[in-house]
PDB file of C-alpha atoms and ligand atoms in Angstrom:
ATOM      1  CA  UNK V1111      -0.125   0.041   0.086  1.00 85.00           C
ATOM      2  CA  UNK V1112       1.582   3.232  -1.022  1.00 95.00           C
ATOM      3  CA  UNK V1113       2.001   6.221   1.365  1.00 98.00           C
ATOM      4  CA  UNK V1114       1.047   9.643  -0.004  1.00 98.00           C
ATOM      5  CA  UNK V1115       2.531  12.867   1.233  1.00 98.00           C
ATOM      6  CA  UNK V1116       0.775  16.059   1.462  1.00 98.00           C
ATOM      7  CA  UNK V1117       2.564  19.287   1.061  1.00 98.00           C
ATOM      8  CA  UNK V1118       1.504  20.718   4.364  1.00 98.00           C
ATOM      9  CA  UNK V1119       2.760  24.235   4.482  1.00 97.00           C
ATOM     10  CA  UNK V1120      -0.187  26.191   3.281  1.00 98.00           C
ATOM     11  CA  UNK V1121      -3.508  25.566   1.852  1.00 97.00           C
ATOM     12  CA  UNK V1122      -6.250  22.779   2.122  1.00 97.00           C
ATOM     13  CA  UNK V1123      -4.005  19.765   2.427  1.00 98.00           C
ATOM     14  CA  UNK V1124      -6.336  18.321   5.364  1.00 98.00           C
ATOM     15  CA  UNK V1125      -9.126  17.855   3.299  1.00 98.00           C
ATOM     16  CA  UNK V1126      -6.931  15.435   0.808  1.00 98.00           C
ATOM     17  CA  UNK V1127      -6.133  13.589   4.058  1.00 98.00           C
ATOM     18  CA  UNK V1128      -9.679  12.867   4.880  1.00 98.00           C
ATOM     19  CA  UNK V1129     -10.307  11.929   1.150  1.00 98.00           C
ATOM     20  CA  UNK V1130      -7.294   9.383   1.210  1.00 98.00           C
ATOM     21  CA  UNK V1131      -8.483   8.304   4.520  1.00 98.00           C
ATOM     22  CA  UNK V1132     -11.615   7.552   3.051  1.00 97.00           C
ATOM     23  CA  UNK V1133     -10.092   5.148   0.649  1.00 97.00           C
ATOM     24  CA  UNK V1134      -7.921   3.571   3.407  1.00 98.00           C
ATOM     25  CA  UNK V1135      -4.759   5.240   1.860  1.00 98.00           C
ATOM     26  CA  UNK V1136      -1.944   6.011   4.271  1.00 98.00           C
ATOM     27  CA  UNK V1137      -1.000   9.690   4.095  1.00 98.00           C
ATOM     28  CA  UNK V1138       1.541  12.011   5.934  1.00 98.00           C
ATOM     29  CA  UNK V1139       1.856  15.673   6.281  1.00 98.00           C
ATOM     30  CA  UNK V1140       5.076  16.997   4.657  1.00 98.00           C
ATOM     31  CA  UNK V1141       6.603  19.896   6.298  1.00 98.00           C
ATOM     32  CA  UNK V1142      10.403  19.565   5.540  1.00 98.00           C
ATOM     33  CA  UNK V1143      12.353  18.431   2.591  1.00 98.00           C
ATOM     34  CA  UNK V1144      13.589  15.352   4.220  1.00 98.00           C
ATOM     35  CA  UNK V1145      10.420  13.997   4.810  1.00 98.00           C
ATOM     36  CA  UNK V1146       9.762  13.460   1.029  1.00 98.00           C
ATOM     37  CA  UNK V1147      11.891  10.202   1.555  1.00 98.00           C
ATOM     38  CA  UNK V1148       9.011   8.757   3.667  1.00 97.00           C
ATOM     39  CA  UNK V1149       6.349   8.683   0.754  1.00 98.00           C
ATOM     40  CA  UNK V1150       5.798   7.566  -2.314  1.00 98.00           C
ATOM     41  CA  UNK V1151       3.887   9.955  -4.211  1.00 98.00           C
ATOM     42  CA  UNK V1152       3.112  13.964  -3.253  1.00 98.00           C
ATOM     43  CA  UNK V1153       0.074  16.091  -3.640  1.00 99.00           C
ATOM     44  CA  UNK V1154       0.554  20.113  -3.738  1.00 98.00           C
ATOM     45  CA  UNK V1155      -2.947  21.217  -2.285  1.00 98.00           C
ATOM     46  CA  UNK V1156      -4.851  24.072  -3.461  1.00 98.00           C
ATOM     47  CA  UNK V1157      -4.500  27.360  -1.464  1.00 97.00           C
ATOM     48  CA  UNK V1158      -2.319  30.618  -2.602  1.00 98.00           C
ATOM     49  CA  UNK V1159       0.413  29.530  -5.000  1.00 98.00           C
ATOM     50  CA  UNK V1160       2.558  32.700  -4.189  1.00 98.00           C
ATOM     51  CA  UNK V1161       2.605  31.575  -0.544  1.00 98.00           C
ATOM     52  CA  UNK V1162       3.216  27.953  -1.120  1.00 98.00           C
ATOM     53  CA  UNK V1163       6.116  28.839  -3.722  1.00 98.00           C
ATOM     54  CA  UNK V1164       7.608  31.331  -1.265  1.00 98.00           C
ATOM     55  CA  UNK V1165       7.583  28.748   1.567  1.00 98.00           C
ATOM     56  CA  UNK V1166       8.858  25.782  -0.745  1.00 98.00           C
ATOM     57  CA  UNK V1167      11.868  28.282  -0.984  1.00 98.00           C
ATOM     58  CA  UNK V1168      12.116  29.304   2.451  1.00 98.00           C
ATOM     59  CA  UNK V1169      12.158  25.562   3.497  1.00 98.00           C
ATOM     60  CA  UNK V1170      14.610  24.662   0.891  1.00 98.00           C
ATOM     61  CA  UNK V1171      11.987  22.308  -1.093  1.00 98.00           C
ATOM     62  CA  UNK V1172      12.500  23.308  -4.495  1.00 98.00           C
ATOM     63  CA  UNK V1173      15.746  21.400  -5.493  1.00 98.00           C
ATOM     64  CA  UNK V1174      14.855  18.109  -3.793  1.00 98.00           C
ATOM     65  CA  UNK V1175      11.261  18.209  -5.111  1.00 98.00           C
ATOM     66  CA  UNK V1176      12.142  18.973  -8.497  1.00 98.00           C
ATOM     67  CA  UNK V1177      14.537  16.010  -8.509  1.00 98.00           C
ATOM     68  CA  UNK V1178      12.510  13.636  -6.864  1.00 98.00           C
ATOM     69  CA  UNK V1179       9.524  14.137  -9.552  1.00 98.00           C
ATOM     70  CA  UNK V1180      12.202  14.271 -12.163  1.00 98.00           C
ATOM     71  CA  UNK V1181      13.393  10.827 -10.966  1.00 98.00           C
ATOM     72  CA  UNK V1182       9.670   9.561 -11.326  1.00 98.00           C
ATOM     73  CA  UNK V1183       7.854  10.345  -7.886  1.00 98.00           C
ATOM     74  CA  UNK V1184       4.272  11.021  -8.722  1.00 98.00           C
ATOM     75  CA  UNK V1185       2.806  14.454  -7.958  1.00 99.00           C
ATOM     76  CA  UNK V1186      -0.332  15.903  -8.292  1.00 99.00           C
ATOM     77  CA  UNK V1187      -1.159  19.578  -7.989  1.00 98.00           C
ATOM     78  CA  UNK V1188      -4.633  21.088  -7.447  1.00 98.00           C
ATOM     79  CA  UNK V1189      -5.601  24.541  -8.124  1.00 98.00           C
ATOM     80  CA  UNK V1190      -2.642  26.467  -6.804  1.00 98.00           C
ATOM     81  CA  UNK V1191      -0.665  23.072  -7.047  1.00 98.00           C
ATOM     82  CA  UNK V1192      -1.114  23.166 -10.566  1.00 98.00           C
ATOM     83  CA  UNK V1193       0.192  26.503 -10.753  1.00 98.00           C
ATOM     84  CA  UNK V1194       3.249  25.536  -8.735  1.00 98.00           C
ATOM     85  CA  UNK V1195       4.347  22.449 -10.929  1.00 98.00           C
ATOM     86  CA  UNK V1196       3.809  24.204 -14.255  1.00 98.00           C
ATOM     87  CA  UNK V1197       6.593  25.228 -16.424  1.00 98.00           C
ATOM     88  CA  UNK V1198       5.404  28.435 -17.158  1.00 98.00           C
ATOM     89  CA  UNK V1199       2.941  31.338 -16.035  1.00 98.00           C
ATOM     90  CA  UNK V1200       1.070  34.013 -17.872  1.00 97.00           C
ATOM     91  CA  UNK V1201       1.480  35.963 -14.913  1.00 96.00           C
ATOM     92  CA  UNK V1202       4.617  37.300 -13.216  1.00 95.00           C
ATOM     93  CA  UNK V1203       4.410  35.403  -9.872  1.00 96.00           C
ATOM     94  CA  UNK V1204       5.252  32.940  -8.574  1.00 98.00           C
ATOM     95  CA  UNK V1205       8.497  31.241  -9.857  1.00 98.00           C
ATOM     96  CA  UNK V1206       6.883  27.746 -10.588  1.00 98.00           C
ATOM     97  CA  UNK V1207       9.056  24.363 -10.178  1.00 98.00           C
ATOM     98  CA  UNK V1208       9.156  24.165 -14.305  1.00 98.00           C
ATOM     99  CA  UNK V1209       8.108  20.601 -13.812  1.00 98.00           C
ATOM    100  CA  UNK V1210       5.268  20.083 -16.089  1.00 98.00           C
ATOM    101  CA  UNK V1211       5.246  20.825 -19.849  1.00 98.00           C
ATOM    102  CA  UNK V1212       2.116  23.525 -19.564  1.00 98.00           C
ATOM    103  CA  UNK V1213       1.327  27.075 -19.368  1.00 98.00           C
ATOM    104  CA  UNK V1214      -0.930  28.182 -16.604  1.00 98.00           C
ATOM    105  CA  UNK V1215      -2.855  31.124 -16.323  1.00 97.00           C
ATOM    106  CA  UNK V1216      -4.055  32.154 -12.558  1.00 97.00           C
ATOM    107  CA  UNK V1217      -7.247  33.128 -11.674  1.00 95.00           C
ATOM    108  CA  UNK V1218      -8.442  32.428 -15.495  1.00 95.00           C
ATOM    109  CA  UNK V1219     -11.931  32.325 -14.985  1.00 92.00           C
ATOM    110  CA  UNK V1220     -12.416  36.265 -14.323  1.00 83.00           C
ATOM    111  CA  UNK V1221     -14.604  37.953 -11.556  1.00 76.00           C
ATOM    112  CA  UNK V1222     -18.061  36.802 -12.689  1.00 70.00           C
ATOM    113  CA  UNK V1223     -17.335  33.277 -12.318  1.00 74.00           C
ATOM    114  CA  UNK V1224     -14.635  33.328  -9.742  1.00 85.00           C
ATOM    115  CA  UNK V1225     -16.000  30.204  -8.242  1.00 93.00           C
ATOM    116  CA  UNK V1226     -18.343  27.799  -9.866  1.00 95.00           C
ATOM    117  CA  UNK V1227     -19.318  24.209 -10.162  1.00 96.00           C
ATOM    118  CA  UNK V1228     -19.565  21.970 -13.167  1.00 97.00           C
ATOM    119  CA  UNK V1229     -19.861  18.433 -14.136  1.00 98.00           C
ATOM    120  CA  UNK V1230     -17.000  17.299 -16.169  1.00 98.00           C
ATOM    121  CA  UNK V1231     -16.063  13.914 -18.241  1.00 98.00           C
ATOM    122  CA  UNK V1232     -12.577  12.800 -17.031  1.00 98.00           C
ATOM    123  CA  UNK V1233     -10.544  10.712 -19.185  1.00 98.00           C
ATOM    124  CA  UNK V1234      -9.584   7.524 -17.097  1.00 95.00           C
ATOM    125  CA  UNK V1235     -12.259   7.868 -14.499  1.00 96.00           C
ATOM    126  CA  UNK V1236     -15.104   5.296 -14.747  1.00 96.00           C
ATOM    127  CA  UNK V1237     -18.964   6.281 -14.045  1.00 97.00           C
ATOM    128  CA  UNK V1238     -21.027   9.393 -14.014  1.00 98.00           C
ATOM    129  CA  UNK V1239     -19.451  12.913 -14.903  1.00 98.00           C
ATOM    130  CA  UNK V1240     -17.170  14.245 -11.851  1.00 98.00           C
ATOM    131  CA  UNK V1241     -18.792  17.313 -10.181  1.00 98.00           C
ATOM    132  CA  UNK V1242     -15.868  19.799 -10.058  1.00 98.00           C
ATOM    133  CA  UNK V1243     -15.731  22.810  -7.912  1.00 98.00           C
ATOM    134  CA  UNK V1244     -13.359  25.496  -9.189  1.00 97.00           C
ATOM    135  CA  UNK V1245     -12.504  28.532  -6.736  1.00 96.00           C
ATOM    136  CA  UNK V1246     -10.328  31.264  -8.306  1.00 96.00           C
ATOM    137  CA  UNK V1247      -8.938  28.378 -10.432  1.00 97.00           C
ATOM    138  CA  UNK V1248      -6.191  28.698 -13.113  1.00 97.00           C
ATOM    139  CA  UNK V1249      -6.514  27.156 -16.576  1.00 97.00           C
ATOM    140  CA  UNK V1250      -3.985  25.385 -18.901  1.00 98.00           C
ATOM    141  CA  UNK V1251      -3.212  27.753 -21.832  1.00 98.00           C
ATOM    142  CA  UNK V1252      -0.478  26.041 -23.828  1.00 98.00           C
ATOM    143  CA  UNK V1253       0.798  22.543 -23.363  1.00 97.00           C
ATOM    144  CA  UNK V1254       3.629  20.758 -25.062  1.00 96.00           C
ATOM    145  CA  UNK V1255       4.749  17.308 -25.779  1.00 93.00           C
ATOM    146  CA  UNK V1256       3.792  14.466 -23.464  1.00 97.00           C
ATOM    147  CA  UNK V1257       0.854  16.584 -21.905  1.00 98.00           C
ATOM    148  CA  UNK V1258      -2.518  14.610 -22.079  1.00 98.00           C
ATOM    149  CA  UNK V1259      -5.632  16.361 -21.527  1.00 98.00           C
ATOM    150  CA  UNK V1260      -7.758  14.621 -19.305  1.00 98.00           C
ATOM    151  CA  UNK V1261     -10.889  16.890 -18.936  1.00 98.00           C
ATOM    152  CA  UNK V1262     -11.547  20.316 -20.351  1.00 98.00           C
ATOM    153  CA  UNK V1263     -14.409  23.068 -19.356  1.00 97.00           C
ATOM    154  CA  UNK V1264     -17.296  23.612 -22.252  1.00 94.00           C
ATOM    155  CA  UNK V1265     -15.030  26.165 -24.163  1.00 94.00           C
ATOM    156  CA  UNK V1266     -12.395  23.623 -24.564  1.00 96.00           C
ATOM    157  CA  UNK V1267      -9.958  25.159 -22.116  1.00 97.00           C
ATOM    158  CA  UNK V1268      -8.106  22.201 -20.343  1.00 98.00           C
ATOM    159  CA  UNK V1269      -8.399  21.812 -16.549  1.00 98.00           C
ATOM    160  CA  UNK V1270      -7.273  18.439 -15.915  1.00 98.00           C
ATOM    161  CA  UNK V1271      -3.862  17.346 -17.573  1.00 98.00           C
ATOM    162  CA  UNK V1272      -1.390  14.410 -17.070  1.00 98.00           C
ATOM    163  CA  UNK V1273       2.399  13.961 -18.116  1.00 98.00           C
ATOM    164  CA  UNK V1274       3.907  10.673 -17.121  1.00 98.00           C
ATOM    165  CA  UNK V1275       3.968  10.659 -13.324  1.00 98.00           C
ATOM    166  CA  UNK V1276       2.642  14.261 -12.982  1.00 98.00           C
ATOM    167  CA  UNK V1277      -1.430  15.091 -12.698  1.00 98.00           C
ATOM    168  CA  UNK V1278      -2.539  18.533 -12.349  1.00 98.00           C
ATOM    169  CA  UNK V1279      -6.222  19.631 -11.837  1.00 98.00           C
ATOM    170  CA  UNK V1280      -7.740  23.107 -11.858  1.00 98.00           C
ATOM    171  CA  UNK V1281     -10.412  22.151  -9.319  1.00 98.00           C
ATOM    172  CA  UNK V1282     -10.762  20.643  -5.830  1.00 98.00           C
ATOM    173  CA  UNK V1283     -11.816  17.154  -5.958  1.00 98.00           C
ATOM    174  CA  UNK V1284     -10.768  17.111  -2.047  1.00 98.00           C
ATOM    175  CA  UNK V1285     -13.906  19.214  -1.846  1.00 97.00           C
ATOM    176  CA  UNK V1286     -16.261  16.565  -2.848  1.00 97.00           C
ATOM    177  CA  UNK V1287     -17.136  13.022  -1.489  1.00 97.00           C
ATOM    178  CA  UNK V1288     -16.275  11.454  -4.849  1.00 98.00           C
ATOM    179  CA  UNK V1289     -12.894  10.101  -4.444  1.00 98.00           C
ATOM    180  CA  UNK V1290     -12.352   8.855  -8.001  1.00 98.00           C
ATOM    181  CA  UNK V1291      -9.590  11.623  -8.833  1.00 98.00           C
ATOM    182  CA  UNK V1292      -7.733  10.507  -5.598  1.00 98.00           C
ATOM    183  CA  UNK V1293      -8.207   6.873  -6.700  1.00 98.00           C
ATOM    184  CA  UNK V1294      -6.634   7.868 -10.155  1.00 98.00           C
ATOM    185  CA  UNK V1295      -3.664   9.305  -8.447  1.00 98.00           C
ATOM    186  CA  UNK V1296      -3.321   6.378  -6.065  1.00 98.00           C
ATOM    187  CA  UNK V1297      -3.081   4.181  -9.169  1.00 98.00           C
ATOM    188  CA  UNK V1298      -0.441   6.307 -10.485  1.00 98.00           C
ATOM    189  CA  UNK V1299       1.558   6.034  -7.295  1.00 98.00           C
ATOM    190  CA  UNK V1300       1.079   2.077  -7.163  1.00 98.00           C
ATOM    191  CA  UNK V1301       2.245   1.633 -10.545  1.00 96.00           C
ATOM    192  CA  UNK V1302       5.412   3.847 -10.086  1.00 96.00           C
ATOM    193  CA  UNK V1303       6.539   1.800  -6.751  1.00 86.00           C
TER     194      UNK V1303
HETATM  195  N1  LIG P 934      -5.999  31.712  -7.256  1.00 58.65           N
HETATM  196  C1  LIG P 934      -5.020  30.908  -6.439  1.00 58.65           C
HETATM  197  C2  LIG P 934      -3.539  31.378  -6.850  1.00 58.65           C
HETATM  198  O1  LIG P 934      -3.582  31.909  -7.782  1.00 58.65           O
HETATM  199  C3  LIG P 934      -5.371  29.529  -6.440  1.00 58.65           C
HETATM  200  C4  LIG P 934      -6.705  29.331  -5.958  1.00 58.65           C
HETATM  201  C5  LIG P 934      -6.669  28.030  -5.365  1.00 58.65           C
HETATM  202  O2  LIG P 934      -5.982  27.057  -5.133  1.00 58.65           O
HETATM  203  N2  LIG P 934      -8.126  27.610  -4.860  1.00 58.65           N
HETATM  204  O3  LIG P 934      -2.841  30.785  -6.303  1.00 58.65           O
END
């Protein structure tokens, strides 16, 4: 059974832990870079990407995290986490980890639809559409080789993408009772161990 870490320096990591609990999957809060050695995969939660990146650098996570993911450790970024693992941002801040071949625009849905909910068909997930909660969400504006779009909103903009051992969702599966995206990530982690 894999052990999944939650980058627990800012944001809604606790809700992910509850979702993994519901699946019976062991998780651990990660607050120091050395703790990454104790887990098989990492979730970077939603929150405020500028703060998360600031703390990643202050606590010395950047180099070890990038190296681990490049060596195959699965990572899943939700919302702010998607911004953190992107290669490029449309925005000036923060300086992302340059891991995934995507360009991301922060707060991409504008004021009117700042936060909204919609049903999505997600590739790799069986059953009815997934009820997705977007909160000041980012969107993928460009993607390069190796990136697969798993889900897009009605206008076609990608909101769930995967590249090898990396998964990114612009919405918040941890805020629903539906654990199917967590199961997808757990399968990615299982396959990598
Ligand atoms: N808008 C936030 C940011 O740019 C992300 C919001 C979220 O994670 N729900 O970091």
